[in-house]
Amino acid sequence: MTGAPLAQLRFVDLLAAFRSPSPTPGGGSASALSGAVGASLLAMVAGLPNPRAQGPDEQRRLDAAGATGRSISDQLTGLMDRDSEAYETVVAAFRLPKGSEDEKRARASRIQEAMRGATDAPLEVMRACLDAIQAAAEVAALANPNASSDVQVGLELLMAGVRGARLNVAINLGSIKDPAYVEAAGKQAQQLEAEAERARRAAVALLPASTG
Amino acid sequence: MTGAPLAQLRFVDLLAAFRSPSPTPGGGSASALSGAVGASLLAMVAGLPNPRAQGPDEQRRLDAAGATGRSISDQLTGLMDRDSEAYETVVAAFRLPKGSEDEKRARASRIQEAMRGATDAPLEVMRACLDAIQAAAEVAALANPNASSDVQVGLELLMAGVRGARLNVAINLGSIKDPAYVEAAGKQAQQLEAEAERARRAAVALLPASTG
């Protein structure tokens, strides 16, 4: 990943970048992308006319949920790049010289540092997706009732973002040698996914004529 | 949705289109998009160097799976537009005049026809995603073993496409008055999702050091 942000590419060119047999952008960026589209759908539904919201207080809550969807979508758009950059830092660390003992030690330390960066990025994606899924409850309860399927599709894409990012956390933790970090990050990823699934169910339960 | 295909937009502008409080592009196009990215990830993994494939026969099978991923990704990219157009046809039918009895009958018939089109599009998305998920078995078994998480993220996005499209099938079937069509399409959607979930599990089971 060099040059312009991924989101500046035309979608066909972004797809071509995912298809090309170079490792970035890969699954981490794709997870962030999925969440960004999901959060955008929630923002769309929050802005539709004829909401269920009654009175200025409910309308404000709905507007706030829509604003959250937009800002998280922006955040996830940035995380598409951050994930690819973090992975390229890992690749660069592996390419460091390993002739002398000093070089070997420096390289091993840079690899570990880079692996943490490549773990923190998908953890950030998981957190952002969770925030959007939590905001979906207000959208489900207060927005135009005819857009229930759009809310649910948004939730599906956000959950794919959560699960995809967790797979990236897991694969990177496999290469990290600090057991305390591995345990803490693994536990955090597990909790984030469980919380996201709970929040998804809670939002779906608030939809009118729930299908879920 | 007017003018250029959605995939010709820069990704930021595509996100803005999803966010805007106009109903298209909506959840149907987002489901197709999710599948398109998932299929592209499978194509990427199939093309990585150092595959597990041994000999020309296995390499051919892996290449074929990669080609399937690319072609299904293209198909789903086209379905992003088709879904939005089908929905706009529904909106146009609802706007037809309903002054005379003849106009009412013509309008009702056009609405029903448009609703079928808006149901067929997500059914097509479900089928395309299923085809890619089935091709993922070869990728899982034969591609570079270090890209397991990319295969799984691809599968997550394809399953989000399947489930998202099914939600769109369901919502449209609610407005179709032909019980035979409703039953057949509902059953087909259910079977496609069940088959997709089976195929996903089968592919994951073929991954080296499977995480689940």
Short mmCIF file of C-alpha atoms in Angstrom, two decimals:
data_model
loop_
_atom_site.label_atom_id
_atom_site.label_comp_id
_atom_site.label_asym_id
_atom_site.label_seq_id
_atom_site.Cartn_x
_atom_site.Cartn_y
_atom_site.Cartn_z
CA MET A 1 0.00 0.00 0.00
CA THR A 2 1.66 3.14 -1.19
CA GLY A 3 0.37 6.55 -2.10
CA ALA A 4 -3.27 7.61 -1.92
CA PRO A 5 -5.71 6.36 0.72
CA LEU A 6 -7.56 3.22 -0.38
CA ALA A 7 -10.91 5.00 -0.11
CA GLN A 8 -9.81 7.44 -2.82
CA LEU A 9 -9.72 4.59 -5.35
CA ARG A 10 -12.68 3.92 -7.58
CA PHE A 11 -14.48 0.86 -6.20
CA VAL A 12 -13.50 -1.28 -9.23
CA ASP A 13 -9.85 -0.39 -8.63
CA LEU A 14 -10.18 -1.12 -4.93
CA LEU A 15 -11.56 -4.56 -5.83
CA ALA A 16 -8.60 -5.06 -8.18
CA ALA A 17 -6.26 -4.19 -5.31
CA PHE A 18 -7.93 -6.80 -3.11
CA ARG A 19 -7.69 -9.38 -5.92
CA SER A 20 -4.06 -8.78 -6.79
CA PRO A 21 -1.66 -11.40 -5.41
CA SER A 22 0.03 -8.94 -3.07
CA PRO A 23 -0.84 -9.28 0.60
CA THR A 24 -2.20 -5.73 1.08
CA PRO A 25 -4.92 -4.71 1.12
CA GLY A 26 -6.06 -8.01 2.64
CA GLY A 27 -8.56 -9.37 5.12
CA GLY A 28 -7.88 -6.69 7.75
CA SER A 29 -8.67 -3.82 5.40
CA ALA A 30 -11.65 -5.76 4.01
CA SER A 31 -13.05 -6.10 7.53
CA ALA A 32 -12.76 -2.35 8.08
CA LEU A 33 -14.40 -1.75 4.69
CA SER A 34 -17.32 -4.00 5.58
CA GLY A 35 -17.88 -2.09 8.81
CA ALA A 36 -17.64 1.24 7.00
CA VAL A 37 -20.43 0.25 4.59
CA GLY A 38 -22.53 -1.13 7.45
CA ALA A 39 -22.18 2.07 9.49
CA SER A 40 -23.09 4.11 6.39
CA LEU A 41 -26.32 2.13 5.95
CA LEU A 42 -27.27 2.93 9.55
CA ALA A 43 -26.61 6.62 8.87
CA MET A 44 -28.83 6.43 5.78
CA VAL A 45 -31.72 4.85 7.67
CA ALA A 46 -31.40 7.40 10.50
CA GLY A 47 -31.88 10.19 7.94
CA LEU A 48 -34.93 8.79 6.12
CA PRO A 49 -38.16 10.81 6.30
CA ASN A 50 -41.13 9.66 8.38
CA PRO A 51 -39.24 8.25 11.37
CA ARG A 52 -40.98 6.63 14.34
CA ALA A 53 -39.26 9.23 16.56
CA GLN A 54 -41.85 11.42 18.33
CA GLY A 55 -40.93 14.89 19.53
CA PRO A 56 -37.63 16.75 19.65
CA ASP A 57 -35.93 14.50 22.22
CA GLU A 58 -36.40 11.29 20.24
CA GLN A 59 -35.49 13.12 17.03
CA ARG A 60 -32.27 14.32 18.65
CA ARG A 61 -31.40 10.77 19.73
CA LEU A 62 -32.04 9.51 16.20
CA ASP A 63 -29.94 12.32 14.70
CA ALA A 64 -27.14 11.52 17.14
CA ALA A 65 -27.21 7.85 16.12
CA GLY A 66 -26.99 8.90 12.46
CA ALA A 67 -24.03 11.16 13.22
CA THR A 68 -22.35 8.28 15.05
CA GLY A 69 -22.85 6.06 12.00
CA ARG A 70 -21.22 8.65 9.75
CA SER A 71 -18.27 9.30 12.02
CA ILE A 72 -17.60 5.59 12.63
CA SER A 73 -17.81 4.99 8.90
CA ASP A 74 -15.11 7.65 8.45
CA GLN A 75 -13.03 6.08 11.21
CA LEU A 76 -13.27 2.62 9.62
CA THR A 77 -12.37 4.10 6.24
CA GLY A 78 -9.13 5.33 7.81
CA LEU A 79 -8.57 1.94 9.45
CA MET A 80 -8.57 0.30 6.01
CA ASP A 81 -5.27 2.11 5.40
CA ARG A 82 -3.95 1.69 8.91
CA ASP A 83 -4.37 -2.09 8.74
CA SER A 84 -2.52 -2.34 5.43
CA GLU A 85 0.27 -0.06 6.67
CA ALA A 86 0.62 -2.09 9.87
CA TYR A 87 1.01 -5.27 7.84
CA GLU A 88 3.61 -3.65 5.59
CA THR A 89 5.56 -2.65 8.70
CA VAL A 90 5.62 -6.34 9.63
CA VAL A 91 6.88 -7.31 6.17
CA ALA A 92 9.57 -4.60 6.36
CA ALA A 93 10.70 -5.86 9.79
CA PHE A 94 11.08 -9.40 8.44
CA ARG A 95 13.32 -8.01 5.67
CA LEU A 96 15.80 -6.42 8.11
CA PRO A 97 19.34 -7.84 8.01
CA LYS A 98 20.09 -10.78 10.29
CA GLY A 99 23.84 -11.26 9.82
CA SER A 100 25.22 -10.44 13.27
CA GLU A 101 23.78 -11.28 16.68
CA ASP A 102 23.03 -7.58 17.18
CA GLU A 103 21.14 -7.46 13.88
CA LYS A 104 19.19 -10.59 14.82
CA ARG A 105 18.19 -9.07 18.16
CA ALA A 106 17.20 -5.74 16.58
CA ARG A 107 15.21 -7.52 13.86
CA ALA A 108 13.39 -9.77 16.35
CA SER A 109 12.47 -6.75 18.45
CA ARG A 110 11.20 -4.79 15.42
CA ILE A 111 9.13 -7.80 14.32
CA GLN A 112 7.51 -8.01 17.76
CA GLU A 113 6.76 -4.28 17.76
CA ALA A 114 5.30 -4.48 14.24
CA MET A 115 3.16 -7.49 15.19
CA ARG A 116 1.62 -5.49 18.03
CA GLY A 117 0.77 -2.72 15.61
CA ALA A 118 -0.80 -5.30 13.28
CA THR A 119 -2.87 -6.57 16.23
CA ASP A 120 -3.91 -3.16 17.52
CA ALA A 121 -5.36 -2.13 14.13
CA PRO A 122 -7.98 -4.93 13.95
CA LEU A 123 -8.76 -4.44 17.66
CA GLU A 124 -9.54 -0.83 16.75
CA VAL A 125 -11.76 -2.07 13.90
CA MET A 126 -13.63 -4.32 16.35
CA ARG A 127 -14.19 -1.40 18.76
CA ALA A 128 -15.42 0.90 16.00
CA CYS A 129 -17.84 -1.73 14.66
CA LEU A 130 -19.13 -2.36 18.19
CA ASP A 131 -19.77 1.38 18.69
CA ALA A 132 -21.84 1.44 15.48
CA ILE A 133 -23.76 -1.71 16.45
CA GLN A 134 -24.61 -0.10 19.79
CA ALA A 135 -25.85 3.04 18.01
CA ALA A 136 -28.04 0.80 15.83
CA ALA A 137 -30.44 0.30 18.74
CA GLU A 138 -31.58 3.93 18.45
CA VAL A 139 -31.91 3.61 14.67
CA ALA A 140 -33.92 0.40 15.04
CA ALA A 141 -36.25 1.96 17.63
CA LEU A 142 -36.69 5.43 16.17
CA ALA A 143 -36.10 5.48 12.40
CA ASN A 144 -38.49 4.92 9.50
CA PRO A 145 -39.99 1.47 10.09
CA ASN A 146 -39.88 0.51 6.41
CA ALA A 147 -36.09 0.33 6.38
CA SER A 148 -35.78 -2.59 8.82
CA SER A 149 -33.97 -4.73 6.28
CA ASP A 150 -31.40 -1.96 5.68
CA VAL A 151 -30.72 -1.81 9.43
CA GLN A 152 -30.28 -5.56 9.54
CA VAL A 153 -27.99 -5.61 6.49
CA GLY A 154 -25.95 -2.86 8.15
CA LEU A 155 -25.68 -5.04 11.25
CA GLU A 156 -24.62 -8.06 9.15
CA LEU A 157 -21.82 -6.06 7.54
CA LEU A 158 -20.72 -4.67 10.92
CA MET A 159 -20.66 -8.18 12.41
CA ALA A 160 -18.63 -9.42 9.43
CA GLY A 161 -16.24 -6.56 10.26
CA VAL A 162 -16.08 -7.67 13.90
CA ARG A 163 -15.48 -11.33 13.09
CA GLY A 164 -13.07 -10.61 10.25
CA ALA A 165 -11.03 -8.28 12.44
CA ARG A 166 -10.98 -10.86 15.22
CA LEU A 167 -9.51 -13.43 12.81
CA ASN A 168 -6.74 -10.92 12.10
CA VAL A 169 -6.13 -10.36 15.80
CA ALA A 170 -5.88 -14.13 16.31
CA ILE A 171 -3.45 -14.75 13.46
CA ASN A 172 -1.11 -11.99 14.64
CA LEU A 173 -1.22 -13.06 18.29
CA GLY A 174 0.21 -16.38 17.11
CA SER A 175 3.51 -14.58 16.37
CA ILE A 176 3.74 -12.46 19.54
CA LYS A 177 6.04 -13.75 22.26
CA ASP A 178 4.81 -11.65 25.21
CA PRO A 179 2.32 -13.96 26.96
CA ALA A 180 0.71 -11.15 29.00
CA TYR A 181 -0.03 -9.13 25.86
CA VAL A 182 -1.27 -12.24 24.02
CA GLU A 183 -3.64 -13.13 26.81
CA ALA A 184 -4.96 -9.59 27.29
CA ALA A 185 -5.49 -8.93 23.58
CA GLY A 186 -7.05 -12.35 22.99
CA LYS A 187 -9.46 -11.82 25.87
CA GLN A 188 -10.32 -8.33 24.68
CA ALA A 189 -11.08 -9.61 21.18
CA GLN A 190 -13.30 -12.32 22.57
CA GLN A 191 -15.21 -9.83 24.75
CA LEU A 192 -15.62 -7.35 21.91
CA GLU A 193 -17.13 -10.03 19.66
CA ALA A 194 -19.47 -11.27 22.40
CA GLU A 195 -20.58 -7.70 23.18
CA ALA A 196 -21.13 -6.99 19.49
CA GLU A 197 -23.33 -10.07 19.11
CA ARG A 198 -25.35 -9.05 22.19
CA ALA A 199 -25.75 -5.48 20.88
CA ARG A 200 -26.79 -6.80 17.45
CA ARG A 201 -29.53 -8.95 18.97
CA ALA A 202 -30.70 -6.04 21.15
CA ALA A 203 -30.97 -3.77 18.08
CA VAL A 204 -32.82 -6.39 16.01
CA ALA A 205 -35.29 -6.89 18.87
CA LEU A 206 -36.18 -3.18 18.69
CA LEU A 207 -37.07 -3.29 14.99
CA PRO A 208 -40.75 -3.11 14.10
CA ALA A 209 -42.09 -6.46 12.86
CA SER A 210 -38.73 -7.97 13.63
CA THR A 211 -37.59 -10.73 11.28
CA GLY A 212 -34.60 -11.61 13.31
CA MET B 1 -29.34 5.58 -8.94
CA THR B 2 -28.76 7.33 -12.20
CA GLY B 3 -25.82 7.49 -14.54
CA ALA B 4 -22.53 5.67 -14.03
CA PRO B 5 -22.29 2.21 -12.45
CA LEU B 6 -21.82 2.37 -8.67
CA ALA B 7 -18.46 0.60 -8.94
CA GLN B 8 -17.08 3.50 -11.01
CA LEU B 9 -17.44 5.80 -7.99
CA ARG B 10 -14.49 6.42 -5.71
CA PHE B 11 -15.04 4.38 -2.55
CA VAL B 12 -15.56 7.54 -0.43
CA ASP B 13 -18.27 8.68 -2.84
CA LEU B 14 -19.86 5.24 -2.82
CA LEU B 15 -19.98 5.43 0.99
CA ALA B 16 -21.57 8.88 0.70
CA ALA B 17 -24.19 7.39 -1.62
CA PHE B 18 -25.00 4.69 0.95
CA ARG B 19 -25.19 7.33 3.70
CA SER B 20 -27.44 9.74 1.86
CA PRO B 21 -31.11 9.64 2.90
CA SER B 22 -32.25 8.33 -0.45
CA PRO B 23 -33.25 4.69 -0.54
CA THR B 24 -30.75 3.60 -3.23
CA PRO B 25 -28.13 2.31 -3.02
CA GLY B 26 -29.36 0.46 0.06
CA GLY B 27 -29.05 -2.88 1.77
CA GLY B 28 -29.44 -4.92 -1.41
CA SER B 29 -26.53 -3.21 -3.15
CA ALA B 30 -24.50 -3.33 0.08
CA SER B 31 -25.01 -7.11 0.23
CA ALA B 32 -23.74 -7.49 -3.34
CA LEU B 33 -20.78 -5.23 -2.49
CA SER B 34 -19.87 -7.33 0.52
CA GLY B 35 -19.89 -10.47 -1.61
CA ALA B 36 -17.80 -8.78 -4.30
CA VAL B 37 -15.06 -7.92 -1.79
CA GLY B 38 -15.21 -11.42 -0.28
CA ALA B 39 -14.85 -13.09 -3.68
CA SER B 40 -11.93 -10.76 -4.48
CA LEU B 41 -10.12 -11.85 -1.31
CA LEU B 42 -10.47 -15.49 -2.37
CA ALA B 43 -9.02 -14.60 -5.78
CA MET B 44 -6.08 -12.87 -4.06
CA VAL B 45 -5.32 -15.87 -1.87
CA ALA B 46 -5.56 -18.25 -4.85
CA GLY B 47 -2.86 -16.22 -6.61
CA LEU B 48 -0.35 -15.99 -3.73
CA PRO B 49 3.06 -17.64 -4.25
CA ASN B 50 4.01 -20.87 -2.44
CA PRO B 51 0.65 -22.63 -2.57
CA ARG B 52 0.07 -26.05 -1.02
CA ALA B 53 -1.01 -27.26 -4.50
CA GLN B 54 1.32 -30.02 -5.74
CA GLY B 55 1.69 -30.71 -9.46
CA PRO B 56 -0.12 -29.31 -12.48
CA ASP B 57 -3.54 -30.80 -11.71
CA GLU B 58 -3.84 -29.24 -8.26
CA GLN B 59 -2.41 -25.97 -9.60
CA ARG B 60 -5.06 -25.96 -12.32
CA ARG B 61 -7.81 -26.49 -9.74
CA LEU B 62 -6.44 -23.63 -7.64
CA ASP B 63 -6.18 -21.34 -10.69
CA ALA B 64 -9.75 -22.22 -11.63
CA ALA B 65 -10.95 -21.32 -8.12
CA GLY B 66 -9.14 -17.98 -8.39
CA ALA B 67 -10.75 -17.31 -11.77
CA THR B 68 -14.15 -18.15 -10.28
CA GLY B 69 -13.52 -15.65 -7.47
CA ARG B 70 -12.68 -12.92 -9.98
CA SER B 71 -15.66 -13.60 -12.24
CA ILE B 72 -18.13 -13.81 -9.34
CA SER B 73 -16.72 -10.58 -7.96
CA ASP B 74 -17.44 -8.95 -11.33
CA GLN B 75 -20.94 -10.44 -11.36
CA LEU B 76 -21.68 -9.12 -7.86
CA THR B 77 -20.33 -5.70 -8.84
CA GLY B 78 -22.97 -5.63 -11.60
CA LEU B 79 -25.63 -6.81 -9.16
CA MET B 80 -24.97 -3.73 -6.99
CA ASP B 81 -26.50 -1.68 -9.83
CA ARG B 82 -29.17 -4.21 -10.72
CA ASP B 83 -30.50 -4.23 -7.16
CA SER B 84 -30.71 -0.42 -7.02
CA GLU B 85 -32.39 -0.27 -10.45
CA ALA B 86 -34.90 -2.94 -9.44
CA TYR B 87 -35.84 -0.92 -6.38
CA GLU B 88 -36.20 2.24 -8.42
CA THR B 89 -38.56 0.38 -10.75
CA VAL B 90 -40.70 -0.39 -7.68
CA VAL B 91 -40.72 3.26 -6.65
CA ALA B 92 -41.67 4.30 -10.21
CA ALA B 93 -44.55 1.79 -10.25
CA PHE B 94 -45.93 3.20 -6.99
CA ARG B 95 -45.90 6.66 -8.58
CA LEU B 96 -48.11 5.61 -11.53
CA PRO B 97 -51.53 7.33 -11.72
CA LYS B 98 -54.41 5.66 -9.90
CA GLY B 99 -57.36 7.81 -10.97
CA SER B 100 -59.52 5.38 -12.97
CA GLU B 101 -60.16 1.69 -12.31
CA ASP B 102 -58.05 0.87 -15.38
CA GLU B 103 -55.18 2.94 -14.02
CA LYS B 104 -55.48 1.25 -10.65
CA ARG B 105 -55.34 -2.20 -12.24
CA ALA B 106 -52.37 -1.28 -14.44
CA ARG B 107 -50.54 0.25 -11.49
CA ALA B 108 -51.15 -2.78 -9.26
CA SER B 109 -49.89 -5.10 -11.97
CA ARG B 110 -46.76 -3.00 -12.55
CA ILE B 111 -46.06 -2.94 -8.81
CA GLN B 112 -46.28 -6.73 -8.65
CA GLU B 113 -43.98 -7.11 -11.65
CA ALA B 114 -41.47 -4.66 -10.15
CA MET B 115 -41.57 -6.44 -6.78
CA ARG B 116 -40.61 -9.69 -8.51
CA GLY B 117 -37.65 -7.97 -10.12
CA ALA B 118 -36.65 -6.58 -6.72
CA THR B 119 -36.82 -10.15 -5.33
CA ASP B 120 -34.96 -11.80 -8.20
CA ALA B 121 -31.96 -9.46 -7.81
CA PRO B 122 -31.11 -10.48 -4.22
CA LEU B 123 -31.79 -14.14 -5.10
CA GLU B 124 -29.14 -13.70 -7.80
CA VAL B 125 -26.79 -12.18 -5.20
CA MET B 126 -27.36 -15.20 -2.94
CA ARG B 127 -26.55 -17.63 -5.78
CA ALA B 128 -23.39 -15.76 -6.77
CA CYS B 129 -22.15 -15.65 -3.15
CA LEU B 130 -22.87 -19.40 -2.80
CA ASP B 131 -20.84 -20.14 -5.95
CA ALA B 132 -17.88 -18.25 -4.50
CA ILE B 133 -18.22 -19.96 -1.11
CA GLN B 134 -18.18 -23.34 -2.88
CA ALA B 135 -15.02 -22.36 -4.79
CA ALA B 136 -13.42 -21.40 -1.45
CA ALA B 137 -12.96 -25.09 -0.62
CA GLU B 138 -10.26 -25.39 -3.32
CA VAL B 139 -8.62 -22.18 -2.13
CA ALA B 140 -8.65 -23.41 1.47
CA ALA B 141 -7.17 -26.77 0.52
CA LEU B 142 -4.62 -25.72 -2.09
CA ALA B 143 -3.51 -22.08 -1.60
CA ASN B 144 -0.70 -20.59 0.47
CA PRO B 145 -1.34 -21.80 4.04
CA ASN B 146 -0.35 -18.47 5.59
CA ALA B 147 -3.42 -16.72 4.20
CA SER B 148 -6.00 -18.70 6.16
CA SER B 149 -7.38 -15.62 7.85
CA ASP B 150 -7.88 -13.91 4.47
CA VAL B 151 -9.88 -16.94 3.27
CA GLN B 152 -12.00 -16.80 6.41
CA VAL B 153 -12.58 -13.04 6.14
CA GLY B 154 -13.60 -13.60 2.51
CA LEU B 155 -16.09 -16.21 3.71
CA GLU B 156 -17.45 -13.83 6.40
CA LEU B 157 -18.08 -11.14 3.78
CA LEU B 158 -19.70 -13.64 1.40
CA MET B 159 -21.96 -14.92 4.20
CA ALA B 160 -22.92 -11.33 5.08
CA GLY B 161 -23.82 -10.99 1.38
CA VAL B 162 -25.96 -14.15 1.56
CA ARG B 163 -27.77 -13.13 4.74
CA GLY B 164 -28.16 -9.49 3.68
CA ALA B 165 -29.61 -10.52 0.32
CA ARG B 166 -31.97 -12.94 2.03
CA LEU B 167 -33.32 -10.11 4.19
CA ASN B 168 -34.06 -8.23 0.98
CA VAL B 169 -35.81 -11.25 -0.53
CA ALA B 170 -37.94 -11.55 2.60
CA ILE B 171 -38.97 -7.91 2.74
CA ASN B 172 -40.05 -7.89 -0.91
CA LEU B 173 -41.95 -11.17 -0.67
CA GLY B 174 -44.12 -9.46 1.92
CA SER B 175 -45.59 -7.30 -0.87
CA ILE B 176 -46.10 -10.02 -3.51
CA LYS B 177 -49.60 -11.37 -3.88
CA ASP B 178 -48.88 -14.57 -5.83
CA PRO B 179 -48.71 -17.25 -3.12
CA ALA B 180 -46.98 -19.82 -5.36
CA TYR B 181 -44.18 -17.39 -6.20
CA VAL B 182 -43.88 -16.30 -2.58
CA GLU B 183 -43.57 -19.87 -1.38
CA ALA B 184 -41.10 -20.93 -4.07
CA ALA B 185 -38.85 -17.87 -3.67
CA GLY B 186 -38.94 -18.05 0.14
CA LYS B 187 -37.98 -21.72 0.05
CA GLN B 188 -35.21 -21.07 -2.45
CA ALA B 189 -33.76 -18.30 -0.29
CA GLN B 190 -33.84 -20.55 2.76
CA GLN B 191 -32.09 -23.37 0.88
CA LEU B 192 -29.46 -21.04 -0.56
CA GLU B 193 -28.57 -19.73 2.89
CA ALA B 194 -28.42 -23.24 4.38
CA GLU B 195 -26.24 -24.45 1.51
CA ALA B 196 -23.96 -21.43 1.87
CA GLU B 197 -23.47 -22.09 5.58
CA ARG B 198 -22.67 -25.76 4.86
CA ALA B 199 -20.19 -24.79 2.14
CA ARG B 200 -18.57 -22.23 4.44
CA ARG B 201 -18.02 -24.82 7.15
CA ALA B 202 -16.64 -27.30 4.62
CA ALA B 203 -14.15 -24.72 3.34
CA VAL B 204 -13.03 -23.71 6.84
CA ALA B 205 -12.50 -27.39 7.72
CA LEU B 206 -10.02 -27.66 4.82
CA LEU B 207 -7.84 -24.77 6.05
CA PRO B 208 -4.50 -25.65 7.59
CA ALA B 209 -4.46 -25.17 11.37
CA SER B 210 -8.12 -24.26 11.18
CA THR B 211 -9.31 -21.69 13.67
CA GLY B 212 -12.90 -22.55 13.31
#
